[in-house]
Short mmCIF file of C-alpha atoms (C1' of nucleotides) in Angstrom, two decimals:
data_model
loop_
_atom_site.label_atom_id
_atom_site.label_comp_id
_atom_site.label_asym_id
_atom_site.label_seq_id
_atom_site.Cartn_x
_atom_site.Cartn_y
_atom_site.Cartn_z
CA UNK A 1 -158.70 -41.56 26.85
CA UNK A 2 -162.15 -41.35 27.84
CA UNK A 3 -164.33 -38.54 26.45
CA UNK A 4 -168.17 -38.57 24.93
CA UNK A 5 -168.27 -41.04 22.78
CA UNK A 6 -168.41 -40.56 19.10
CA UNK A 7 -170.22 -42.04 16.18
CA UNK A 8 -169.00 -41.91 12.22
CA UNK A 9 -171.46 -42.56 10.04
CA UNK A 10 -170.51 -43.90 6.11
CA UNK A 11 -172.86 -43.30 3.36
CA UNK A 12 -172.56 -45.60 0.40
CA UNK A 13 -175.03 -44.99 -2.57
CA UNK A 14 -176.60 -48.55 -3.96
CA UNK A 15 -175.85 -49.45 -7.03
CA UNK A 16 -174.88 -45.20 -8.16
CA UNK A 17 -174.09 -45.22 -12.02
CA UNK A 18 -177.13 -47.50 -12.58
CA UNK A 19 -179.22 -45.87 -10.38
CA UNK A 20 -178.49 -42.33 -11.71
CA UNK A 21 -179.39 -43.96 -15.16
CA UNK A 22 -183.00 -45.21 -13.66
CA UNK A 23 -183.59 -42.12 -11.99
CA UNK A 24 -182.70 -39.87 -15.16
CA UNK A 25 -184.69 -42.34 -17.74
CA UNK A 26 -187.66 -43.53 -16.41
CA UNK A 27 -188.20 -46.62 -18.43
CA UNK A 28 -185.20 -48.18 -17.37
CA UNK A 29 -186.67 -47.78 -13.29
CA UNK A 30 -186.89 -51.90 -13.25
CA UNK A 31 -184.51 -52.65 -15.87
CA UNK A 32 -181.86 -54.53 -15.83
CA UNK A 33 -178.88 -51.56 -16.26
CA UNK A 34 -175.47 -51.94 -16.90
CA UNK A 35 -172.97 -49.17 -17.16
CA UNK A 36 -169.59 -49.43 -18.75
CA UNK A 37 -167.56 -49.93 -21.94
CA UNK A 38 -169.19 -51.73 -24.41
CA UNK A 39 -165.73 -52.47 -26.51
CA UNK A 40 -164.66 -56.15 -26.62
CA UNK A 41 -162.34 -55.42 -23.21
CA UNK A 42 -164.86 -53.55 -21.26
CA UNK A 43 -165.96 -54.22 -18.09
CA UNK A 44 -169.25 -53.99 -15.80
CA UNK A 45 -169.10 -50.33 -14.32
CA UNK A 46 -172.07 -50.87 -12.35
CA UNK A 47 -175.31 -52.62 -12.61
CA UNK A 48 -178.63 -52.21 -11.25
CA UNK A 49 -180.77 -54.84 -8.64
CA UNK A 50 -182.31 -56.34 -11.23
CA UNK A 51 -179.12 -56.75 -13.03
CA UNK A 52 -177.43 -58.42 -10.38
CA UNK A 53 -180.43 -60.94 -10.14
CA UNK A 54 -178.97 -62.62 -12.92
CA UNK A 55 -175.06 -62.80 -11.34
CA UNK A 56 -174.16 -59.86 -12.69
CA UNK A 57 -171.07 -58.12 -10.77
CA UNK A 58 -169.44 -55.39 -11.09
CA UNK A 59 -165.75 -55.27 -12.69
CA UNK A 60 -167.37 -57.99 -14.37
CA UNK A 61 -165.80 -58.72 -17.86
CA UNK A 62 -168.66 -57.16 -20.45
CA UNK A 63 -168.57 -59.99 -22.98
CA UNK A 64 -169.69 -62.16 -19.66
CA UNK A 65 -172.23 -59.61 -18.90
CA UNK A 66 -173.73 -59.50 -21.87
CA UNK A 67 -174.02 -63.35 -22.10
CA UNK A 68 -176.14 -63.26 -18.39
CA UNK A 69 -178.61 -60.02 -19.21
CA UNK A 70 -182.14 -61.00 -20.22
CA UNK A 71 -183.54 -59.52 -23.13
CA UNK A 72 -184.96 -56.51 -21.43
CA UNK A 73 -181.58 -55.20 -20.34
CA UNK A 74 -179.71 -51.99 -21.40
CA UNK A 75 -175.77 -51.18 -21.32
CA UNK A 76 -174.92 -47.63 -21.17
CA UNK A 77 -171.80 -45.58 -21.86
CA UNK A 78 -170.74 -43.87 -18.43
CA UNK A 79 -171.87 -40.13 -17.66
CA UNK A 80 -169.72 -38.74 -15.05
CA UNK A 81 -170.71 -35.69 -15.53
CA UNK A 82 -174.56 -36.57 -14.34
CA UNK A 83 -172.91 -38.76 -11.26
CA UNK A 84 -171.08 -35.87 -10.17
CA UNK A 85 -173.70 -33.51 -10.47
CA UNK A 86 -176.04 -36.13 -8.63
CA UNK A 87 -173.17 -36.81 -6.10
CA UNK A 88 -172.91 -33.45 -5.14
CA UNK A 89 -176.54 -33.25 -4.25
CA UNK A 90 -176.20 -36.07 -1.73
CA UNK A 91 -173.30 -34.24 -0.03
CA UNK A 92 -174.69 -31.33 -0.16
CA UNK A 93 -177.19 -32.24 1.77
CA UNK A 94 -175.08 -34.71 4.28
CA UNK A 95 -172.86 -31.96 4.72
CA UNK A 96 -175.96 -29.78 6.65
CA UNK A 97 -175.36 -32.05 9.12
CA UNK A 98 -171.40 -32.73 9.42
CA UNK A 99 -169.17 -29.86 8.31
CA UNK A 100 -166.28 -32.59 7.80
CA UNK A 101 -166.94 -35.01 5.31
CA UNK A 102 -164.25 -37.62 3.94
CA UNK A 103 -165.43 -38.08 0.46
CA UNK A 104 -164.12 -41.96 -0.54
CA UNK A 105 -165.76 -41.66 -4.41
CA UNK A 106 -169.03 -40.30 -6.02
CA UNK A 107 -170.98 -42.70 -3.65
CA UNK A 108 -169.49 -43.04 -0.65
CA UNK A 109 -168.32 -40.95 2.04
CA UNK A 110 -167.63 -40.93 5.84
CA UNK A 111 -168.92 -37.55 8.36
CA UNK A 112 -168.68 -37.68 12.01
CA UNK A 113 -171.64 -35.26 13.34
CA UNK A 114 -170.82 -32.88 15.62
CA UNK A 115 -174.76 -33.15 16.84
CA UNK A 116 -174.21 -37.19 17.13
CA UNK A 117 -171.53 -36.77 20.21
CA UNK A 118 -172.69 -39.06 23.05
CA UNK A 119 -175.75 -39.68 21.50
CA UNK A 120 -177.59 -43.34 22.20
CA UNK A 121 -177.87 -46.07 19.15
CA UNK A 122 -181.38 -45.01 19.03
CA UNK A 123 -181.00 -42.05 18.50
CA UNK A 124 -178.28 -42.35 15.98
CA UNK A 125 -180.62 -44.97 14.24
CA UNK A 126 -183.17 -42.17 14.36
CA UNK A 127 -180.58 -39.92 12.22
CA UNK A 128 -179.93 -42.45 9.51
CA UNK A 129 -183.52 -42.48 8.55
CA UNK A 130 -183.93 -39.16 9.14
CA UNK A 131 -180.68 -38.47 6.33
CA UNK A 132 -181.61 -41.70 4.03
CA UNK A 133 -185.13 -40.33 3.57
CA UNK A 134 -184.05 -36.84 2.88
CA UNK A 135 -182.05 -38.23 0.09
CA UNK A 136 -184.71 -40.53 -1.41
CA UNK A 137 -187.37 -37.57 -1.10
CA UNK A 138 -184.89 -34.73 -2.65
CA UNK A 139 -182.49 -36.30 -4.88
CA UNK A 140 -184.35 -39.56 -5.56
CA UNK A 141 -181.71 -42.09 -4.86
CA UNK A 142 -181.18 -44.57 -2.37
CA UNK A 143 -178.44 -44.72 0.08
CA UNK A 144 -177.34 -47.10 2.87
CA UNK A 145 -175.50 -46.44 5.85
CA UNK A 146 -173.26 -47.98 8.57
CA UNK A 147 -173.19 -46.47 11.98
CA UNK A 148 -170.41 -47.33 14.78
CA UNK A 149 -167.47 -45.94 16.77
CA UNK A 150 -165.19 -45.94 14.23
CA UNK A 151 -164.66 -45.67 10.36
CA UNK A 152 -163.79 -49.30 9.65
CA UNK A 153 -166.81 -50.70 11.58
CA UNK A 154 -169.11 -48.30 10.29
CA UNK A 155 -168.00 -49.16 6.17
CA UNK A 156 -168.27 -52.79 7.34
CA UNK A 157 -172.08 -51.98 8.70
CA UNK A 158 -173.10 -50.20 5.38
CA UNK A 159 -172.14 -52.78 3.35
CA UNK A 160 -173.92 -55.26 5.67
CA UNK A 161 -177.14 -52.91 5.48
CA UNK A 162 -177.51 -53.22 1.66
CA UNK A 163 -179.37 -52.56 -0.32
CA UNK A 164 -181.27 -49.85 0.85
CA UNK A 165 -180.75 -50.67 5.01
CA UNK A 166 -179.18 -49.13 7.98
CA UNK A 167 -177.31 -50.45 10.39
CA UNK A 168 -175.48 -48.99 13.69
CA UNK A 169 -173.55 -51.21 16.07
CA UNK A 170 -173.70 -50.63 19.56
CA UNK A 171 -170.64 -49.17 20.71
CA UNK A 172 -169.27 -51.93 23.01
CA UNK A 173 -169.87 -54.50 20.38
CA UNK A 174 -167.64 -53.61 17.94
CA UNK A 175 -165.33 -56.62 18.14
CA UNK A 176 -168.28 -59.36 18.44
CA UNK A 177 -169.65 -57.54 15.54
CA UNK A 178 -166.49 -58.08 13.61
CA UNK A 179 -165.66 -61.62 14.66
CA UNK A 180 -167.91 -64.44 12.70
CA UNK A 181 -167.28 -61.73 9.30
CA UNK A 182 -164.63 -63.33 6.59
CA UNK A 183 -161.46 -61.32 6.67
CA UNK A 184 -162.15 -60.26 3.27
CA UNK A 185 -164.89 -57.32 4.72
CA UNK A 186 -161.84 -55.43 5.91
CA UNK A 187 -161.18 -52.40 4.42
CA UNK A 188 -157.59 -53.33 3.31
CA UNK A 189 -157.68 -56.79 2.56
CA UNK A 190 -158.28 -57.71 -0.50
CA UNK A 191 -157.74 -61.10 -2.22
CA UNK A 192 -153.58 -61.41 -1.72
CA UNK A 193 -153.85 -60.57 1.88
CA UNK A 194 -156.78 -63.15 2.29
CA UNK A 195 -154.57 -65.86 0.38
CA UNK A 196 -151.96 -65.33 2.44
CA UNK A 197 -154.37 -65.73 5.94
CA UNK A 198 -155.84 -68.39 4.87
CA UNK A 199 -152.58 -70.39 4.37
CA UNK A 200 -152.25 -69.93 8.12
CA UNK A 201 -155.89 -70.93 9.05
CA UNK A 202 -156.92 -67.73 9.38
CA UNK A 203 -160.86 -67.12 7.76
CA UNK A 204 -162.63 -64.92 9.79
CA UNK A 205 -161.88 -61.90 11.53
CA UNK A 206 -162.37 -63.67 15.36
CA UNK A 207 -159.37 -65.85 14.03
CA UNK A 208 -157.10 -62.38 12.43
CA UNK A 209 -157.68 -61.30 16.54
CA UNK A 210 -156.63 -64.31 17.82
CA UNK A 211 -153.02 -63.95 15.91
CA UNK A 212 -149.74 -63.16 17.74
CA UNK A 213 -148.61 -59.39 16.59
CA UNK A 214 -145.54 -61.00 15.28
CA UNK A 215 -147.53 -63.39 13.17
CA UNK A 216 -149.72 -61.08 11.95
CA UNK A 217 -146.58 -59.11 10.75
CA UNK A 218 -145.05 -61.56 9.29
CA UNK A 219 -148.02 -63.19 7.18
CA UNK A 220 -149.34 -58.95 6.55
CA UNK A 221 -146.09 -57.03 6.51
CA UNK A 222 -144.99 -54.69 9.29
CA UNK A 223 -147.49 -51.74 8.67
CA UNK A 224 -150.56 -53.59 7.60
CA UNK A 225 -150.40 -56.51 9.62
CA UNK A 226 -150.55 -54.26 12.99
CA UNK A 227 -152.94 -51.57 12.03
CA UNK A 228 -155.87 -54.22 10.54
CA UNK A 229 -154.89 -56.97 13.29
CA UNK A 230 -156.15 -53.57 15.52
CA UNK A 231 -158.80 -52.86 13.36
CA UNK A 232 -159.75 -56.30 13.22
CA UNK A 233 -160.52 -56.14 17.03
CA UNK A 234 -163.00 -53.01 16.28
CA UNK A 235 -160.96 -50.22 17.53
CA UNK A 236 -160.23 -47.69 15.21
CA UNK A 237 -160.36 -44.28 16.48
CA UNK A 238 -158.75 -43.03 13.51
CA UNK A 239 -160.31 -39.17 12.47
CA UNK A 240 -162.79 -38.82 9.60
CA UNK A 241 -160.64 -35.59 7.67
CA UNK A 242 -160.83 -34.13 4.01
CA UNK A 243 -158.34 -35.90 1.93
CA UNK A 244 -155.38 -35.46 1.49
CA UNK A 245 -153.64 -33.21 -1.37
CA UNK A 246 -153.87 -34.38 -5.34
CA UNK A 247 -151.10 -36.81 -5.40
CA UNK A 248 -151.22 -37.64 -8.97
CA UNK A 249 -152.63 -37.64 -12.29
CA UNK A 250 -152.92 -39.90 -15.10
CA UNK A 251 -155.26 -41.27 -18.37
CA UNK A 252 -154.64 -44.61 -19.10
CA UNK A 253 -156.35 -46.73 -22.57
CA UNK A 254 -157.02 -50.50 -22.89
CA UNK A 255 -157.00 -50.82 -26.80
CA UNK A 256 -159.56 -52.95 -28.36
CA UNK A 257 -156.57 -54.80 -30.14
CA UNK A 258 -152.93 -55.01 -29.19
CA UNK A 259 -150.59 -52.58 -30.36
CA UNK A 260 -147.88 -53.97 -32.34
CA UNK A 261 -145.99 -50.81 -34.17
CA UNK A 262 -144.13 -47.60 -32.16
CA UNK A 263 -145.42 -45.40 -34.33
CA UNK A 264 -149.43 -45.88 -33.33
CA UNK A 265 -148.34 -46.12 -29.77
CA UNK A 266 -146.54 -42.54 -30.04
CA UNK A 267 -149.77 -41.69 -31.04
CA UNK A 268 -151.75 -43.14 -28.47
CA UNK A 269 -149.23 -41.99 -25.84
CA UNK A 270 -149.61 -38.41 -27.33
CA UNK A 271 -153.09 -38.22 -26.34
CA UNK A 272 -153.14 -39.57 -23.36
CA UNK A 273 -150.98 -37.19 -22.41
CA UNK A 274 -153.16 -34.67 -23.81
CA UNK A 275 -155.93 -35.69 -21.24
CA UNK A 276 -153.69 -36.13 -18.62
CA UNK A 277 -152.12 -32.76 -19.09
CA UNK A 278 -155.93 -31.20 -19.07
CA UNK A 279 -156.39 -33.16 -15.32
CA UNK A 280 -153.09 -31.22 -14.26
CA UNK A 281 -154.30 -27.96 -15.41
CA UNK A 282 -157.24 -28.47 -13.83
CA UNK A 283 -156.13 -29.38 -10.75
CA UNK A 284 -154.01 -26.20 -10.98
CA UNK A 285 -151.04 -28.22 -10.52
CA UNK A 286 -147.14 -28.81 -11.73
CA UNK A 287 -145.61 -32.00 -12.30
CA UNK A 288 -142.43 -32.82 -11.86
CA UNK A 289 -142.12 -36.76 -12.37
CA UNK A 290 -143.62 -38.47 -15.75
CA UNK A 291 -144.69 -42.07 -15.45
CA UNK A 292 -145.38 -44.33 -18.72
CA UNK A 293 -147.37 -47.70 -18.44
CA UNK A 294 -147.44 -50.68 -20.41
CA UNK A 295 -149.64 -53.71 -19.97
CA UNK A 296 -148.33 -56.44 -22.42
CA UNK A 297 -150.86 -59.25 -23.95
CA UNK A 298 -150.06 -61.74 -20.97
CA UNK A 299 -151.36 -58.84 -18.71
CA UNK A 300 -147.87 -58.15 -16.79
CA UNK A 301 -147.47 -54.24 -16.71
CA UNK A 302 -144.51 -52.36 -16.41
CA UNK A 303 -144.12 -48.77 -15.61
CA UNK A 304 -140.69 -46.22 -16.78
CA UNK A 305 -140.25 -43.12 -14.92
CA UNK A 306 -138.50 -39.32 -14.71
CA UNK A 307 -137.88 -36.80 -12.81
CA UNK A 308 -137.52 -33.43 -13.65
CA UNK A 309 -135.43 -31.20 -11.59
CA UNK A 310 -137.86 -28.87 -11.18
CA UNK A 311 -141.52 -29.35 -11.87
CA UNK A 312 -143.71 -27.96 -14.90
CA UNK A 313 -146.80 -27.79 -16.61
CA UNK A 314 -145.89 -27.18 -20.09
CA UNK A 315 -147.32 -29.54 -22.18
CA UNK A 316 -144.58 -29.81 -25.15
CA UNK A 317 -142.14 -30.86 -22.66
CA UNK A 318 -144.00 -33.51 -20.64
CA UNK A 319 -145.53 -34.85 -23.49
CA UNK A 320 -141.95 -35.14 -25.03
CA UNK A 321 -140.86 -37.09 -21.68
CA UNK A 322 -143.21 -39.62 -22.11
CA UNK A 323 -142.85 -40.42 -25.57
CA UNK A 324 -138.98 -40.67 -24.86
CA UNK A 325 -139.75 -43.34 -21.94
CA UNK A 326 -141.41 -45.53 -24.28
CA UNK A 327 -140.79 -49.06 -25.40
CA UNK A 328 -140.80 -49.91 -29.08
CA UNK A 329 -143.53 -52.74 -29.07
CA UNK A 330 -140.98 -54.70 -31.46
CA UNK A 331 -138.84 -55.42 -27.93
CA UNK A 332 -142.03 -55.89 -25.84
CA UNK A 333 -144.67 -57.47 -27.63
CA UNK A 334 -147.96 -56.55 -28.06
CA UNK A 335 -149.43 -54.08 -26.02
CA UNK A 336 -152.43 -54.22 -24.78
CA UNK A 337 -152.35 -50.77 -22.48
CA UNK A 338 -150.95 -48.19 -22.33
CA UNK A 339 -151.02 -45.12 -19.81
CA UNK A 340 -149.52 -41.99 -18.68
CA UNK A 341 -149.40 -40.22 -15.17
CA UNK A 342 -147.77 -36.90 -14.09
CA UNK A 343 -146.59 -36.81 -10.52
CA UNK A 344 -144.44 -34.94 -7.78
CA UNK A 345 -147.55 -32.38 -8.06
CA UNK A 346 -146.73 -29.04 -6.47
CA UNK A 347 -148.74 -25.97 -6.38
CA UNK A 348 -147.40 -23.52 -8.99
CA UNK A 349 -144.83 -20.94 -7.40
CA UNK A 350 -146.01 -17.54 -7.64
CA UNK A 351 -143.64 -14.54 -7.66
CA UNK A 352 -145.78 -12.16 -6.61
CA UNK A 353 -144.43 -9.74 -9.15
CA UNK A 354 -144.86 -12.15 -11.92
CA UNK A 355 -148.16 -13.22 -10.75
CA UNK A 356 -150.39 -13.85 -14.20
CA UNK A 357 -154.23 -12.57 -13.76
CA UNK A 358 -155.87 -14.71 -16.11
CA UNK A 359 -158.75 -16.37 -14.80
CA UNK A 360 -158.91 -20.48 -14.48
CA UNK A 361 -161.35 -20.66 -17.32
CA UNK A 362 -159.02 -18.87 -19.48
CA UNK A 363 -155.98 -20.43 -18.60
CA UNK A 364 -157.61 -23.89 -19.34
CA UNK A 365 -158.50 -22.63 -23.28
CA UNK A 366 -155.27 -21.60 -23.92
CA UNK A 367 -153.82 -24.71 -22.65
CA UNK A 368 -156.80 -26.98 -24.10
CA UNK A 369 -156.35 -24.81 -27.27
CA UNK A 370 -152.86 -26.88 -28.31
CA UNK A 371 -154.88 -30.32 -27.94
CA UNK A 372 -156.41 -32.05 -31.14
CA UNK A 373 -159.03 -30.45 -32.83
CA UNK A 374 -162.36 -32.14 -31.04
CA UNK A 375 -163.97 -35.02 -32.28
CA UNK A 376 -166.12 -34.50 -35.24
CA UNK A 377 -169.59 -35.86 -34.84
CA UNK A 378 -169.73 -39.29 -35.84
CA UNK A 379 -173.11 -40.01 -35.59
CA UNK A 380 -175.50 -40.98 -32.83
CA UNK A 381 -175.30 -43.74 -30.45
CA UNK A 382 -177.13 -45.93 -27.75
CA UNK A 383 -176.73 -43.81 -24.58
CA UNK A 384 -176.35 -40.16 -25.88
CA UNK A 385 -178.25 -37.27 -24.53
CA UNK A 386 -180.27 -35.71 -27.26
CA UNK A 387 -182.05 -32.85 -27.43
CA UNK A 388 -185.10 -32.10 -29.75
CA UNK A 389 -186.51 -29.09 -31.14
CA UNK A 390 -190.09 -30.09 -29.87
CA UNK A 391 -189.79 -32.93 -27.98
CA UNK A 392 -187.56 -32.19 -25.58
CA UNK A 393 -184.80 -33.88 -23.86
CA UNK A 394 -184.24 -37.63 -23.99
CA UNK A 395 -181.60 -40.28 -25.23
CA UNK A 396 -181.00 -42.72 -27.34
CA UNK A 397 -182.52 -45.78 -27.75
CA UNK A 398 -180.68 -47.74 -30.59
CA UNK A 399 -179.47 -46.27 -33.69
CA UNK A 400 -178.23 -47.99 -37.15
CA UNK A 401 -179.12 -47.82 -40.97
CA UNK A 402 -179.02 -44.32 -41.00
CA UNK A 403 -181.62 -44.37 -38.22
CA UNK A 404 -182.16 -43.51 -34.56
CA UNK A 405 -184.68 -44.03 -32.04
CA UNK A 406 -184.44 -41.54 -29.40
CA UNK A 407 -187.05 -41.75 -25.99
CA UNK A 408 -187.92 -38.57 -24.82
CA UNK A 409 -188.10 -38.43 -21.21
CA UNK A 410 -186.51 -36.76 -17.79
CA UNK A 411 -186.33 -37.13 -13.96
CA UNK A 412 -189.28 -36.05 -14.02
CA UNK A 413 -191.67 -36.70 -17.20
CA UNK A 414 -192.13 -40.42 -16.13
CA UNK A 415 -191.52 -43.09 -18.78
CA UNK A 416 -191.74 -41.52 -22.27
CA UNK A 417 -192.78 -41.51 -25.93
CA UNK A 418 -189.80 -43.41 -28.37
CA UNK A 419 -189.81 -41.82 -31.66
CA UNK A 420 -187.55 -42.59 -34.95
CA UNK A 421 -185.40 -39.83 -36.61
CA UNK A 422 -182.66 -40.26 -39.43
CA UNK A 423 -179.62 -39.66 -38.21
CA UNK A 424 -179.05 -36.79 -40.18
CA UNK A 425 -182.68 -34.92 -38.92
CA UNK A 426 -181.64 -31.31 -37.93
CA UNK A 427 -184.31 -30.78 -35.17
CA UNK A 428 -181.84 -33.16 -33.21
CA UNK A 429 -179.06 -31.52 -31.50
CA UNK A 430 -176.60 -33.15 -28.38
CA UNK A 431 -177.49 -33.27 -24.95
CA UNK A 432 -175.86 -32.54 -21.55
CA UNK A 433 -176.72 -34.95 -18.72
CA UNK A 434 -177.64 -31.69 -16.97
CA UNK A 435 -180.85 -31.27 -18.94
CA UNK A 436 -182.66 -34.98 -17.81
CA UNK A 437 -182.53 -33.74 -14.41
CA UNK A 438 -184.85 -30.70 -14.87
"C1'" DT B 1 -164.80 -61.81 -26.79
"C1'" DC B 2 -161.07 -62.74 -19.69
"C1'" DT B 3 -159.47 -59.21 -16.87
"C1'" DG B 4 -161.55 -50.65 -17.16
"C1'" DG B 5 -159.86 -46.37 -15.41
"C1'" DG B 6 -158.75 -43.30 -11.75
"C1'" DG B 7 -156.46 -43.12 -7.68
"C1'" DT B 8 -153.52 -44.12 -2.75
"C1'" DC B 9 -150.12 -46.38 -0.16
"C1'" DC B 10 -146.23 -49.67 0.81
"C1'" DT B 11 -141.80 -52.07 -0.14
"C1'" DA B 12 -137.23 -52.58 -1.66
"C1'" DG B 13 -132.89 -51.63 -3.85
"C1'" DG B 14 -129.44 -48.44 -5.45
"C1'" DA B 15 -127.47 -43.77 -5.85
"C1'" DC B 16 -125.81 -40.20 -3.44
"C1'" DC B 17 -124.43 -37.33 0.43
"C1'" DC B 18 -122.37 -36.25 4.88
"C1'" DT C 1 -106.85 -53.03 4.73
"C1'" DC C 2 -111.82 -56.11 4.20
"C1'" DT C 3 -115.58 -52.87 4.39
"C1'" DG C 4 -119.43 -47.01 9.09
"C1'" DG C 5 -124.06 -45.73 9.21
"C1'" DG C 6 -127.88 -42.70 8.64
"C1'" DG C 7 -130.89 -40.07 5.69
"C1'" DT C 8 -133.15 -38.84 1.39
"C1'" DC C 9 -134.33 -39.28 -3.33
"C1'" DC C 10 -135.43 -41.95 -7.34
"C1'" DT C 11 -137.22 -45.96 -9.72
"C1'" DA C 12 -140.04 -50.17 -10.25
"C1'" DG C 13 -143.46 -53.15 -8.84
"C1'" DG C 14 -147.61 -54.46 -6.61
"C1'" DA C 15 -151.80 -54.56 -3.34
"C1'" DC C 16 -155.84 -52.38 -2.71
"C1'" DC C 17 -159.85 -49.15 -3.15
"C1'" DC C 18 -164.20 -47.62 -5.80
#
DNA sequence: TCTGGGGTCCTAGGACCC
DNA sequence: TCTGGGGTCCTAGGACCC
């Protein structure tokens, strides 16, 4: 092989939702924060530092999360829309430096930089601050980041670096690196895989080395068990590229009580396919396969599938599909979930002489038009961007008996004023997540 | 008050075709 | 008579990721 060597740098945000939360309201800066539904069957999103002080994880149940936050913590409803717009700002500005980046989620990506070929660890080291202080100064969050040969090593030295570190293995050192770590670091192994390893003896990635290929096959299964027995050993020269094509799409509900009548799941079922539709329009794709999912009260889920011969986007007659791959609750018991996905996703074929020039934006009210009528307001609650007359922009604090507290502050304002409305006060009008970063 | 929501990829069996 | 073999598509389930 032989060639300059190269180094691939990942980027993980700490602790994003909560984070963007802090950043965006002030007086939650050393707060515990947690993110995520607040329902009986929610679960921890993400949570801040101080959070986590108390044990609190992530995918955390939110009825045990509640039970661990000290009095001075918040939960929040999500707002993607403010990650995203935050998210892009970070790549934005990593992408000055790598025109390729390999975007994992809102906080994490890889980039291999072109500028970074053959360069020495210092130097490299000298680039992470460099990029982690650019993002502190200009966006105001903090990121980590691994540094190594490869993408596997490099996630693995991020998530070693945290919170707010850097770390960049000396290429050479890879597998040393690698060996004393639990198999569980790998990026692939999750807690099946490290069941199954440790049955044989196997903890640590030294020992997954150490294994014969066939072993390793056997315990893993023939495609895993060779490519993260090889990974395990630190080489991984595997490129960092855009992903891959939309694959799928899908909205999926957890109910706050089982569903026990077909009727209220048809329901149920209809909507979700209403959002899901929206994410295929969006995407500016057809669907040719429809996918329903059940999750019964024990938790087992099963999924019923179709596919069309040739794929569509018409909303009548994939919502039609799904409700016809239902099962009557009566047969299955309770259910507890239920979701629907389109896939087989194609890019529309367009005869050129029957080639429709209405614009995206369009396109999506027409289709959005046969939806539900919207949600009527129903009142204000903890969480929502608000926007008042005089005030400003801020959110709310807590609301109930006809009240609501709202806290009027931005990005930028510092920690701010809380004042109490009724809920009904006209000077108060919804927010976007837009307006707290100004 | 046990266990979200959005994805990707792999496996395995049966249908179907040549 | 005693049972081809390879390839692809579809369906269902499950591991894993953030």
């Amino acid at each position: 092989m032989g060639g300059l060597d190269r180094w691939v740098i990942h980027l993980d945000m700490d602790a994003f939702y909560a984070s963007c939360e802090q950043l965006t309201r002030p007086t939650l800066a050393e707060r515990p924060v947690l993110v995520g539904g607040a329902g009986p069957r929610g679960v921890v999103a993400g949570a801040s530092y101080q959070a986590r002080a108390h044990g609190i994880r992530s995918a955390m149940p939110m009825s045990q999360a509640r039970r661990l936050l000290p009095p001075n913590g918040v939960i929040l409803p999500p707002r993607f829309k403010l990650y995203e717009l935050l998210s892009t700002q970070v790549f934005d500005l990593v992408a000055q430096y790598a025109p390729v980046l390999e975007r994992i989620s809102l906080d994490e990506a890889f980039a291999e930089p072109p500028s970074l070929v053959g360069a020495t660890s210092a130097e490299v080291h000298e680039f992470g601050s460099l990029v982690r202080e650019r993002i502190r100064a200009e966006v105001g969050l903090v990121a980590s980041i691994g540094a190594a040969s490869g993408k596997q090593v490099a996630k693995v030295a991020s998530d070693q670096a945290k919170p707010d570190g850097l770390l960049v293995v000396d290429q050479g050192t890879e597998r040393d690196f690698l060996a004393p770590l639990p198999t569980r670091v790998l990026w692939g192994i999750g807690p099946v895989a490290e069941g199954k390893l440790r049955a044989i003896g196997v903890r640590t990635l030294g020992q997954l080395t150490a294994l014969s290929d066939a072993d390793a096959v056997s315990t893993l299964g023939s495609v895993v068990g060779r490519d993260l027995r090889r990974l395990a050993t630190g080489v991984d020269d595997r490129p960092v590229s855009d992903r891959a094509e939309l694959k799928q799409v899908s909205a999926e509900t957890t109910f706050d009580r089982d569903l026990i009548d077909l009727a209220s799941l048809r329901r149920e079922v209809r909507d979700l396919a209403v959002h899901a539709h929206k994410r295929l329009v969006n995407a500016g794709r057809v669907a040719r396969t429809v996918v329903v999912k059940l999750r019964d009260t024990a938790f087992s889920t099963v999924t019923r599938s179709e596919t069309m011969a040739t794929p569509t986007d018409e909303f009548d007659q994939l919502a039609s599909m799904a409700e016809r791959l239902l099962i009557d609750p009566a047969e299955f018991g309770g259910v507890r979930l239920a979701g629907v996905a389109f896939s087989g996703l194609s890019v529309p074929h367009q005869d050129p002489l029957f080639t429709l020039s209405v614009p995206v934006s369009e396109a999506l009210e027409t289709s959005v038009s046969k939806a539900p009528a919207p949600v009527v307001f129903s009142g204000w609650r903890p969480g929502d961007d608000v926007v008042h007359e005089e005030h400003g922009s801020g959110w709310v604090q807590g609301a109930g008996h006809g009240r609501v507290t709202v806290r009027f502050e931005t990005r930028t304002s510092g920690p701010g004023v809380a004042r109490t409305f009724t809920q009904e006060d006209p000077a108060l009008r919804r927010g976007d997540p837009a307006d707290c970063l100004s």
